[in-house]
mmCIF file of N, CA and C in Angstrom:
data_model
loop_
_atom_site.group_PDB
_atom_site.id
_atom_site.type_symbol
_atom_site.label_atom_id
_atom_site.label_comp_id
_atom_site.label_asym_id
_atom_site.label_seq_id
_atom_site.Cartn_x
_atom_site.Cartn_y
_atom_site.Cartn_z
ATOM 1 N N UNK A 126 3.019 2.999 -17.770
ATOM 2 C CA UNK A 126 3.282 4.196 -18.545
ATOM 3 C C UNK A 126 4.297 5.080 -17.813
ATOM 4 N N UNK A 127 4.854 6.002 -18.550
ATOM 5 C CA UNK A 127 5.830 6.915 -17.950
ATOM 6 C C UNK A 127 5.207 7.790 -16.868
ATOM 7 N N UNK A 128 3.979 8.244 -17.114
ATOM 8 C CA UNK A 128 3.303 9.084 -16.125
ATOM 9 C C UNK A 128 3.065 8.329 -14.824
ATOM 10 N N UNK A 129 2.677 7.078 -14.941
ATOM 11 C CA UNK A 129 2.443 6.253 -13.753
ATOM 12 C C UNK A 129 3.743 6.075 -12.965
ATOM 13 N N UNK A 130 4.823 5.829 -13.672
ATOM 14 C CA UNK A 130 6.131 5.658 -13.031
ATOM 15 C C UNK A 130 6.565 6.957 -12.342
ATOM 16 N N UNK A 131 6.354 8.077 -13.029
ATOM 17 C CA UNK A 131 6.685 9.379 -12.449
ATOM 18 C C UNK A 131 5.883 9.621 -11.177
ATOM 19 N N UNK A 132 4.584 9.305 -11.217
ATOM 20 C CA UNK A 132 3.739 9.467 -10.032
ATOM 21 C C UNK A 132 4.233 8.615 -8.873
ATOM 22 N N UNK A 133 4.629 7.382 -9.160
ATOM 23 C CA UNK A 133 5.138 6.501 -8.101
ATOM 24 C C UNK A 133 6.362 7.111 -7.431
ATOM 25 N N UNK A 134 7.242 7.674 -8.232
ATOM 26 C CA UNK A 134 8.471 8.276 -7.699
ATOM 27 C C UNK A 134 8.155 9.540 -6.901
ATOM 28 N N UNK A 135 7.302 10.377 -7.453
ATOM 29 C CA UNK A 135 7.054 11.676 -6.825
ATOM 30 C C UNK A 135 6.104 11.619 -5.636
ATOM 31 N N UNK A 136 5.197 10.641 -5.597
ATOM 32 C CA UNK A 136 4.225 10.583 -4.495
ATOM 33 C C UNK A 136 4.903 10.544 -3.132
ATOM 34 N N UNK A 137 5.948 9.750 -2.993
ATOM 35 C CA UNK A 137 6.630 9.664 -1.694
ATOM 36 C C UNK A 137 7.181 11.018 -1.266
ATOM 37 N N UNK A 138 7.796 11.730 -2.200
ATOM 38 C CA UNK A 138 8.350 13.041 -1.874
ATOM 39 C C UNK A 138 7.244 14.052 -1.581
ATOM 40 N N UNK A 139 6.180 13.985 -2.339
ATOM 41 C CA UNK A 139 5.054 14.900 -2.116
ATOM 42 C C UNK A 139 4.437 14.656 -0.744
ATOM 43 N N UNK A 140 4.266 13.395 -0.389
ATOM 44 C CA UNK A 140 3.706 13.056 0.927
ATOM 45 C C UNK A 140 4.602 13.586 2.037
ATOM 46 N N UNK A 141 5.912 13.421 1.888
ATOM 47 C CA UNK A 141 6.852 13.949 2.891
ATOM 48 C C UNK A 141 6.709 15.466 3.028
ATOM 49 N N UNK A 142 6.629 16.157 1.896
ATOM 50 C CA UNK A 142 6.492 17.618 1.927
ATOM 51 C C UNK A 142 5.175 18.055 2.571
ATOM 52 N N UNK A 143 4.107 17.359 2.249
ATOM 53 C CA UNK A 143 2.804 17.705 2.833
ATOM 54 C C UNK A 143 2.820 17.478 4.340
ATOM 55 N N UNK A 144 3.363 16.351 4.774
ATOM 56 C CA UNK A 144 3.467 16.093 6.221
ATOM 57 C C UNK A 144 4.300 17.171 6.904
ATOM 58 N N UNK A 145 5.376 17.583 6.250
ATOM 59 C CA UNK A 145 6.237 18.630 6.804
ATOM 60 C C UNK A 145 5.462 19.944 6.935
ATOM 61 N N UNK A 146 4.702 20.299 5.896
ATOM 62 C CA UNK A 146 3.908 21.534 5.934
ATOM 63 C C UNK A 146 2.840 21.482 7.025
ATOM 64 N N UNK A 147 2.208 20.322 7.179
ATOM 65 C CA UNK A 147 1.196 20.165 8.228
ATOM 66 C C UNK A 147 1.837 20.358 9.600
ATOM 67 N N UNK A 148 2.974 19.738 9.821
ATOM 68 C CA UNK A 148 3.667 19.877 11.107
ATOM 69 C C UNK A 148 4.125 21.311 11.350
ATOM 70 N N UNK A 149 4.636 21.971 10.315
ATOM 71 C CA UNK A 149 5.045 23.371 10.456
ATOM 72 C C UNK A 149 3.850 24.246 10.827
ATOM 73 N N UNK A 150 2.729 24.010 10.172
ATOM 74 C CA UNK A 150 1.522 24.793 10.462
ATOM 75 C C UNK A 150 1.052 24.557 11.892
ATOM 76 N N UNK A 151 1.092 23.301 12.331
ATOM 77 C CA UNK A 151 0.681 22.994 13.710
ATOM 78 C C UNK A 151 1.589 23.690 14.710
ATOM 79 N N UNK A 152 2.882 23.686 14.451
ATOM 80 C CA UNK A 152 3.828 24.323 15.369
ATOM 81 C C UNK A 152 3.658 25.840 15.399
ATOM 82 N N UNK A 153 3.351 26.434 14.259
ATOM 83 C CA UNK A 153 3.182 27.887 14.186
ATOM 84 C C UNK A 153 1.918 28.360 14.888
ATOM 85 N N UNK A 154 0.899 27.523 14.933
ATOM 86 C CA UNK A 154 -0.378 27.949 15.506
ATOM 87 C C UNK A 154 -0.473 27.687 17.003
ATOM 88 N N UNK A 155 0.554 27.072 17.584
ATOM 89 C CA UNK A 155 0.587 26.823 19.029
ATOM 90 C C UNK A 155 -0.702 26.175 19.528
ATOM 91 N N UNK A 156 -1.102 25.102 18.889
ATOM 92 C CA UNK A 156 -2.279 24.305 19.252
ATOM 93 C C UNK A 156 -3.615 25.015 19.039
ATOM 94 N N UNK A 157 -3.601 26.160 18.388
ATOM 95 C CA UNK A 157 -4.869 26.791 18.010
ATOM 96 C C UNK A 157 -5.335 26.113 16.725
ATOM 97 N N UNK A 158 -6.634 25.979 16.586
ATOM 98 C CA UNK A 158 -7.132 25.370 15.347
ATOM 99 C C UNK A 158 -7.090 26.395 14.224
ATOM 100 N N UNK A 159 -6.520 25.996 13.118
ATOM 101 C CA UNK A 159 -6.426 26.840 11.930
ATOM 102 C C UNK A 159 -6.807 26.015 10.716
ATOM 103 N N UNK A 160 -6.989 26.696 9.614
ATOM 104 C CA UNK A 160 -7.299 26.018 8.359
ATOM 105 C C UNK A 160 -6.037 26.016 7.507
ATOM 106 N N UNK A 161 -5.652 24.846 7.076
ATOM 107 C CA UNK A 161 -4.516 24.684 6.166
ATOM 108 C C UNK A 161 -5.062 24.061 4.892
ATOM 109 N N UNK A 162 -4.830 24.719 3.779
ATOM 110 C CA UNK A 162 -5.346 24.222 2.506
ATOM 111 C C UNK A 162 -4.205 23.628 1.699
ATOM 112 N N UNK A 163 -4.423 22.408 1.246
ATOM 113 C CA UNK A 163 -3.444 21.718 0.406
ATOM 114 C C UNK A 163 -4.112 21.450 -0.932
ATOM 115 N N UNK A 164 -3.548 22.014 -1.974
ATOM 116 C CA UNK A 164 -4.088 21.859 -3.326
ATOM 117 C C UNK A 164 -3.333 20.724 -4.006
ATOM 118 N N UNK A 165 -3.998 19.587 -4.154
ATOM 119 C CA UNK A 165 -3.348 18.415 -4.744
ATOM 120 C C UNK A 165 -4.364 17.617 -5.552
ATOM 121 N N UNK A 166 -4.087 17.450 -6.825
ATOM 122 C CA UNK A 166 -5.010 16.720 -7.701
ATOM 123 C C UNK A 166 -5.058 15.233 -7.384
ATOM 124 N N UNK A 167 -3.994 14.708 -6.812
ATOM 125 C CA UNK A 167 -3.891 13.259 -6.611
ATOM 126 C C UNK A 167 -4.004 12.859 -5.142
ATOM 127 N N UNK A 168 -4.872 13.517 -4.399
ATOM 128 C CA UNK A 168 -5.023 13.237 -2.965
ATOM 129 C C UNK A 168 -5.334 11.766 -2.709
ATOM 130 N N UNK A 169 -6.288 11.224 -3.436
ATOM 131 C CA UNK A 169 -6.676 9.825 -3.212
ATOM 132 C C UNK A 169 -5.646 8.863 -3.800
ATOM 133 N N UNK A 170 -5.149 9.186 -4.982
ATOM 134 C CA UNK A 170 -4.179 8.310 -5.624
ATOM 135 C C UNK A 170 -2.896 8.187 -4.798
ATOM 136 N N UNK A 171 -2.491 9.282 -4.179
ATOM 137 C CA UNK A 171 -1.281 9.282 -3.353
ATOM 138 C C UNK A 171 -1.569 8.836 -1.921
ATOM 139 N N UNK A 172 -2.835 8.555 -1.643
ATOM 140 C CA UNK A 172 -3.277 8.091 -0.325
ATOM 141 C C UNK A 172 -2.953 9.088 0.790
ATOM 142 N N UNK A 173 -3.052 10.372 0.465
ATOM 143 C CA UNK A 173 -2.836 11.384 1.500
ATOM 144 C C UNK A 173 -4.156 11.905 2.054
ATOM 145 N N UNK A 174 -5.263 11.342 1.565
ATOM 146 C CA UNK A 174 -6.568 11.760 2.073
ATOM 147 C C UNK A 174 -6.686 11.523 3.568
ATOM 148 N N UNK A 175 -5.991 10.519 4.072
ATOM 149 C CA UNK A 175 -6.068 10.217 5.511
ATOM 150 C C UNK A 175 -5.372 11.283 6.367
ATOM 151 N N UNK A 176 -4.584 12.152 5.738
ATOM 152 C CA UNK A 176 -3.935 13.241 6.468
ATOM 153 C C UNK A 176 -4.843 14.469 6.586
ATOM 154 N N UNK A 177 -5.952 14.438 5.874
ATOM 155 C CA UNK A 177 -6.836 15.601 5.793
ATOM 156 C C UNK A 177 -8.042 15.446 6.715
ATOM 157 N N UNK A 178 -8.467 16.556 7.299
ATOM 158 C CA UNK A 178 -9.704 16.552 8.085
ATOM 159 C C UNK A 178 -10.915 16.626 7.164
ATOM 160 N N UNK A 179 -10.822 17.441 6.147
ATOM 161 C CA UNK A 179 -11.902 17.622 5.176
ATOM 162 C C UNK A 179 -11.291 17.697 3.784
ATOM 163 N N UNK A 180 -12.063 17.219 2.813
ATOM 164 C CA UNK A 180 -11.596 17.263 1.427
ATOM 165 C C UNK A 180 -12.650 17.952 0.576
ATOM 166 N N UNK A 181 -12.175 18.873 -0.246
ATOM 167 C CA UNK A 181 -13.030 19.574 -1.194
ATOM 168 C C UNK A 181 -12.642 19.096 -2.589
ATOM 169 N N UNK A 182 -13.603 18.552 -3.309
ATOM 170 C CA UNK A 182 -13.365 18.156 -4.701
ATOM 171 C C UNK A 182 -13.869 19.277 -5.601
ATOM 172 N N UNK A 183 -13.100 19.575 -6.619
ATOM 173 C CA UNK A 183 -13.516 20.567 -7.602
ATOM 174 C C UNK A 183 -13.925 19.807 -8.852
ATOM 175 N N UNK A 184 -15.224 19.860 -9.148
ATOM 176 C CA UNK A 184 -15.787 19.083 -10.251
ATOM 177 C C UNK A 184 -15.884 19.922 -11.519
ATOM 178 N N UNK A 185 -15.600 19.243 -12.627
ATOM 179 C CA UNK A 185 -15.838 19.829 -13.942
ATOM 180 C C UNK A 185 -16.096 18.677 -14.898
ATOM 181 N N UNK A 186 -16.976 18.880 -15.868
ATOM 182 C CA UNK A 186 -17.240 17.781 -16.793
ATOM 183 C C UNK A 186 -16.009 17.562 -17.682
ATOM 184 N N UNK A 187 -15.899 16.353 -18.197
ATOM 185 C CA UNK A 187 -14.673 15.961 -18.904
ATOM 186 C C UNK A 187 -14.386 16.818 -20.133
ATOM 187 N N UNK A 188 -15.408 17.190 -20.885
ATOM 188 C CA UNK A 188 -15.174 18.011 -22.080
ATOM 189 C C UNK A 188 -14.533 19.348 -21.721
ATOM 190 N N UNK A 189 -15.058 19.986 -20.679
ATOM 191 C CA UNK A 189 -14.492 21.265 -20.243
ATOM 192 C C UNK A 189 -13.100 21.058 -19.645
ATOM 193 N N UNK A 190 -12.918 19.962 -18.938
ATOM 194 C CA UNK A 190 -11.611 19.649 -18.361
ATOM 195 C C UNK A 190 -10.566 19.505 -19.469
ATOM 196 N N UNK A 191 -10.931 18.834 -20.540
ATOM 197 C CA UNK A 191 -10.018 18.666 -21.677
ATOM 198 C C UNK A 191 -9.661 20.031 -22.269
ATOM 199 N N UNK A 192 -10.671 20.873 -22.506
ATOM 200 C CA UNK A 192 -10.426 22.209 -23.071
ATOM 201 C C UNK A 192 -9.465 23.011 -22.201
ATOM 202 N N UNK A 193 -9.702 22.981 -20.890
ATOM 203 C CA UNK A 193 -8.864 23.775 -19.981
ATOM 204 C C UNK A 193 -7.444 23.227 -19.891
ATOM 205 N N UNK A 194 -7.305 21.903 -19.896
ATOM 206 C CA UNK A 194 -5.960 21.311 -19.874
ATOM 207 C C UNK A 194 -5.180 21.666 -21.135
ATOM 208 N N UNK A 195 -5.842 21.613 -22.271
ATOM 209 C CA UNK A 195 -5.190 21.964 -23.539
ATOM 210 C C UNK A 195 -4.705 23.410 -23.487
ATOM 211 N N UNK A 196 -5.573 24.298 -23.017
ATOM 212 C CA UNK A 196 -5.236 25.724 -22.968
ATOM 213 C C UNK A 196 -4.161 26.018 -21.918
ATOM 214 N N UNK A 197 -4.363 25.526 -20.696
ATOM 215 C CA UNK A 197 -3.457 25.855 -19.588
ATOM 216 C C UNK A 197 -2.098 25.186 -19.712
ATOM 217 N N UNK A 198 -2.092 23.908 -20.104
ATOM 218 C CA UNK A 198 -0.844 23.137 -20.107
ATOM 219 C C UNK A 198 -0.268 22.933 -21.504
ATOM 220 N N UNK A 199 -0.920 23.539 -22.494
ATOM 221 C CA UNK A 199 -0.461 23.415 -23.872
ATOM 222 C C UNK A 199 -0.341 21.949 -24.296
ATOM 223 N N UNK A 200 -1.360 21.158 -23.948
ATOM 224 C CA UNK A 200 -1.367 19.735 -24.285
ATOM 225 C C UNK A 200 -2.185 19.495 -25.543
ATOM 226 N N UNK A 201 -1.919 18.379 -26.186
ATOM 227 C CA UNK A 201 -2.796 17.925 -27.263
ATOM 228 C C UNK A 201 -4.045 17.333 -26.615
ATOM 229 N N UNK A 202 -5.071 17.094 -27.414
ATOM 230 C CA UNK A 202 -6.281 16.467 -26.873
ATOM 231 C C UNK A 202 -5.937 15.097 -26.298
ATOM 232 N N UNK A 203 -5.084 14.352 -26.989
ATOM 233 C CA UNK A 203 -4.678 13.026 -26.521
ATOM 234 C C UNK A 203 -3.913 13.125 -25.198
ATOM 235 N N UNK A 204 -3.039 14.128 -25.094
ATOM 236 C CA UNK A 204 -2.288 14.336 -23.857
ATOM 237 C C UNK A 204 -3.196 14.680 -22.690
ATOM 238 N N UNK A 205 -4.195 15.519 -22.966
ATOM 239 C CA UNK A 205 -5.157 15.891 -21.925
ATOM 240 C C UNK A 205 -5.956 14.674 -21.479
ATOM 241 N N UNK A 206 -6.412 13.881 -22.443
ATOM 242 C CA UNK A 206 -7.165 12.662 -22.111
ATOM 243 C C UNK A 206 -6.316 11.688 -21.310
ATOM 244 N N UNK A 207 -5.060 11.559 -21.684
ATOM 245 C CA UNK A 207 -4.159 10.652 -20.970
ATOM 246 C C UNK A 207 -3.990 11.102 -19.517
ATOM 247 N N UNK A 208 -3.855 12.397 -19.319
ATOM 248 C CA UNK A 208 -3.709 12.919 -17.955
ATOM 249 C C UNK A 208 -4.968 12.644 -17.137
ATOM 250 N N UNK A 209 -6.132 12.858 -17.731
ATOM 251 C CA UNK A 209 -7.401 12.613 -17.039
ATOM 252 C C UNK A 209 -7.539 11.136 -16.692
ATOM 253 N N UNK A 210 -7.222 10.278 -17.637
ATOM 254 C CA UNK A 210 -7.371 8.826 -17.433
ATOM 255 C C UNK A 210 -6.371 8.288 -16.407
ATOM 256 N N UNK A 211 -5.283 9.021 -16.164
ATOM 257 C CA UNK A 211 -4.297 8.561 -15.182
ATOM 258 C C UNK A 211 -4.752 8.837 -13.748
ATOM 259 N N UNK A 212 -5.820 9.624 -13.614
ATOM 260 C CA UNK A 212 -6.336 9.966 -12.292
ATOM 261 C C UNK A 212 -7.602 9.173 -11.991
ATOM 262 N N UNK A 213 -7.935 9.135 -10.716
ATOM 263 C CA UNK A 213 -9.195 8.526 -10.295
ATOM 264 C C UNK A 213 -10.340 9.266 -10.993
ATOM 265 N N UNK A 214 -11.370 8.551 -11.429
ATOM 266 C CA UNK A 214 -12.492 9.233 -12.079
ATOM 267 C C UNK A 214 -13.110 10.305 -11.177
ATOM 268 N N UNK A 215 -13.471 11.408 -11.798
ATOM 269 C CA UNK A 215 -14.030 12.548 -11.071
ATOM 270 C C UNK A 215 -15.239 12.144 -10.229
ATOM 271 N N UNK A 216 -16.090 11.276 -10.754
ATOM 272 C CA UNK A 216 -17.290 10.861 -10.016
ATOM 273 C C UNK A 216 -16.930 10.190 -8.699
ATOM 274 N N UNK A 217 -15.857 9.415 -8.686
ATOM 275 C CA UNK A 217 -15.427 8.762 -7.441
ATOM 276 C C UNK A 217 -14.905 9.786 -6.449
ATOM 277 N N UNK A 218 -14.127 10.750 -6.931
ATOM 278 C CA UNK A 218 -13.606 11.796 -6.045
ATOM 279 C C UNK A 218 -14.751 12.583 -5.410
ATOM 280 N N UNK A 219 -15.762 12.888 -6.216
ATOM 281 C CA UNK A 219 -16.918 13.645 -5.728
ATOM 282 C C UNK A 219 -17.644 12.864 -4.638
ATOM 283 N N UNK A 220 -17.803 11.563 -4.825
ATOM 284 C CA UNK A 220 -18.480 10.724 -3.822
ATOM 285 C C UNK A 220 -17.732 10.725 -2.494
ATOM 286 N N UNK A 221 -16.415 10.754 -2.542
ATOM 287 C CA UNK A 221 -15.609 10.637 -1.327
ATOM 288 C C UNK A 221 -15.344 11.978 -0.647
ATOM 289 N N UNK A 222 -15.568 13.071 -1.350
ATOM 290 C CA UNK A 222 -15.264 14.395 -0.805
ATOM 291 C C UNK A 222 -16.302 14.837 0.224
ATOM 292 N N UNK A 223 -15.861 15.700 1.130
ATOM 293 C CA UNK A 223 -16.764 16.294 2.117
ATOM 294 C C UNK A 223 -17.562 17.446 1.510
ATOM 295 N N UNK A 224 -16.941 18.152 0.588
ATOM 296 C CA UNK A 224 -17.566 19.278 -0.104
ATOM 297 C C UNK A 224 -17.219 19.174 -1.583
ATOM 298 N N UNK A 225 -18.111 19.705 -2.424
ATOM 299 C CA UNK A 225 -17.869 19.682 -3.867
ATOM 300 C C UNK A 225 -18.115 21.076 -4.436
ATOM 301 N N UNK A 226 -17.174 21.529 -5.229
ATOM 302 C CA UNK A 226 -17.314 22.790 -5.952
ATOM 303 C C UNK A 226 -17.510 22.431 -7.420
ATOM 304 N N UNK A 227 -18.606 22.918 -8.005
ATOM 305 C CA UNK A 227 -18.856 22.704 -9.431
ATOM 306 C C UNK A 227 -18.201 23.857 -10.186
ATOM 307 N N UNK A 228 -17.128 23.539 -10.890
ATOM 308 C CA UNK A 228 -16.318 24.549 -11.556
ATOM 309 C C UNK A 228 -16.656 24.683 -13.041
ATOM 310 N N UNK A 229 -17.853 24.268 -13.432
ATOM 311 C CA UNK A 229 -18.191 24.331 -14.856
ATOM 312 C C UNK A 229 -18.974 25.592 -15.211
ATOM 313 N N UNK A 230 -19.220 26.430 -14.233
ATOM 314 C CA UNK A 230 -19.947 27.677 -14.482
ATOM 315 C C UNK A 230 -18.974 28.848 -14.548
ATOM 316 N N UNK A 231 -19.498 30.025 -14.287
ATOM 317 C CA UNK A 231 -18.673 31.237 -14.338
ATOM 318 C C UNK A 231 -17.741 31.311 -13.129
ATOM 319 N N UNK A 232 -16.743 32.155 -13.252
ATOM 320 C CA UNK A 232 -15.804 32.370 -12.153
ATOM 321 C C UNK A 232 -16.533 32.914 -10.922
ATOM 322 N N UNK A 233 -17.489 33.813 -11.133
ATOM 323 C CA UNK A 233 -18.251 34.374 -10.007
ATOM 324 C C UNK A 233 -19.036 33.294 -9.266
ATOM 325 N N UNK A 234 -19.663 32.383 -10.013
ATOM 326 C CA UNK A 234 -20.420 31.296 -9.375
ATOM 327 C C UNK A 234 -19.492 30.356 -8.614
ATOM 328 N N UNK A 235 -18.330 30.111 -9.169
ATOM 329 C CA UNK A 235 -17.354 29.264 -8.476
ATOM 330 C C UNK A 235 -16.892 29.948 -7.196
ATOM 331 N N UNK A 236 -16.626 31.246 -7.269
ATOM 332 C CA UNK A 236 -16.212 32.002 -6.081
ATOM 333 C C UNK A 236 -17.277 31.937 -4.987
ATOM 334 N N UNK A 237 -18.550 32.031 -5.377
ATOM 335 C CA UNK A 237 -19.643 31.940 -4.399
ATOM 336 C C UNK A 237 -19.616 30.598 -3.670
ATOM 337 N N UNK A 238 -19.400 29.528 -4.420
ATOM 338 C CA UNK A 238 -19.341 28.195 -3.813
ATOM 339 C C UNK A 238 -18.158 28.092 -2.853
ATOM 340 N N UNK A 239 -17.020 28.634 -3.269
ATOM 341 C CA UNK A 239 -15.821 28.604 -2.425
ATOM 342 C C UNK A 239 -16.079 29.372 -1.134
ATOM 343 N N UNK A 240 -16.663 30.551 -1.244
ATOM 344 C CA UNK A 240 -16.938 31.370 -0.057
ATOM 345 C C UNK A 240 -17.897 30.670 0.899
ATOM 346 N N UNK A 241 -18.904 30.003 0.361
ATOM 347 C CA UNK A 241 -19.874 29.289 1.196
ATOM 348 C C UNK A 241 -19.181 28.157 1.970
ATOM 349 N N UNK A 242 -18.345 27.403 1.288
ATOM 350 C CA UNK A 242 -17.614 26.306 1.945
ATOM 351 C C UNK A 242 -16.630 26.870 2.960
ATOM 352 N N UNK A 243 -15.940 27.943 2.592
ATOM 353 C CA UNK A 243 -14.974 28.569 3.500
ATOM 354 C C UNK A 243 -15.664 28.989 4.803
ATOM 355 N N UNK A 244 -16.827 29.606 4.689
ATOM 356 C CA UNK A 244 -17.567 30.036 5.885
ATOM 357 C C UNK A 244 -17.940 28.843 6.762
ATOM 358 N N UNK A 245 -18.353 27.748 6.134
ATOM 359 C CA UNK A 245 -18.679 26.540 6.904
ATOM 360 C C UNK A 245 -17.447 26.017 7.642
ATOM 361 N N UNK A 246 -16.323 25.967 6.951
ATOM 362 C CA UNK A 246 -15.103 25.445 7.572
ATOM 363 C C UNK A 246 -14.635 26.337 8.716
ATOM 364 N N UNK A 247 -14.639 27.626 8.494
ATOM 365 C CA UNK A 247 -14.178 28.563 9.520
ATOM 366 C C UNK A 247 -15.124 28.558 10.715
ATOM 367 N N UNK A 248 -16.425 28.424 10.476
ATOM 368 C CA UNK A 248 -17.380 28.416 11.589
ATOM 369 C C UNK A 248 -17.184 27.188 12.483
ATOM 370 N N UNK A 249 -16.665 26.107 11.920
ATOM 371 C CA UNK A 249 -16.425 24.893 12.704
ATOM 372 C C UNK A 249 -15.295 25.084 13.717
ATOM 373 N N UNK A 250 -14.383 26.013 13.432
ATOM 374 C CA UNK A 250 -13.239 26.173 14.339
ATOM 375 C C UNK A 250 -13.304 27.463 15.145
ATOM 376 N N UNK A 251 -14.351 28.244 14.969
ATOM 377 C CA UNK A 251 -14.467 29.515 15.704
ATOM 378 C C UNK A 251 -14.991 29.274 17.099
#
């Protein structure tokens, strides 16, 4: 498919950019441990998971994911489904992640989960 071909082309460039950002962050921190967050939907598909110390998966059920994709990206239902199907299934990502945020509730509940994970991550490097 066209999306698959586009991903193949862009993954190499994305990986280069992520590696560059990681190196820049390391150089700026002068060997102090810091937290660098990389927001990437295709971490496993692009095989950049090995560059990460920890991975946080953001889970949402497929029906809600479709609704949000339609609204945010102005996609048709078919377009949203195609985008979802082009990615690794959410259940697999959740199994492989170090932390999971359930994003199917309210924004406040999601924020609470993020804050809890953030505190755990920061406490590991303090």
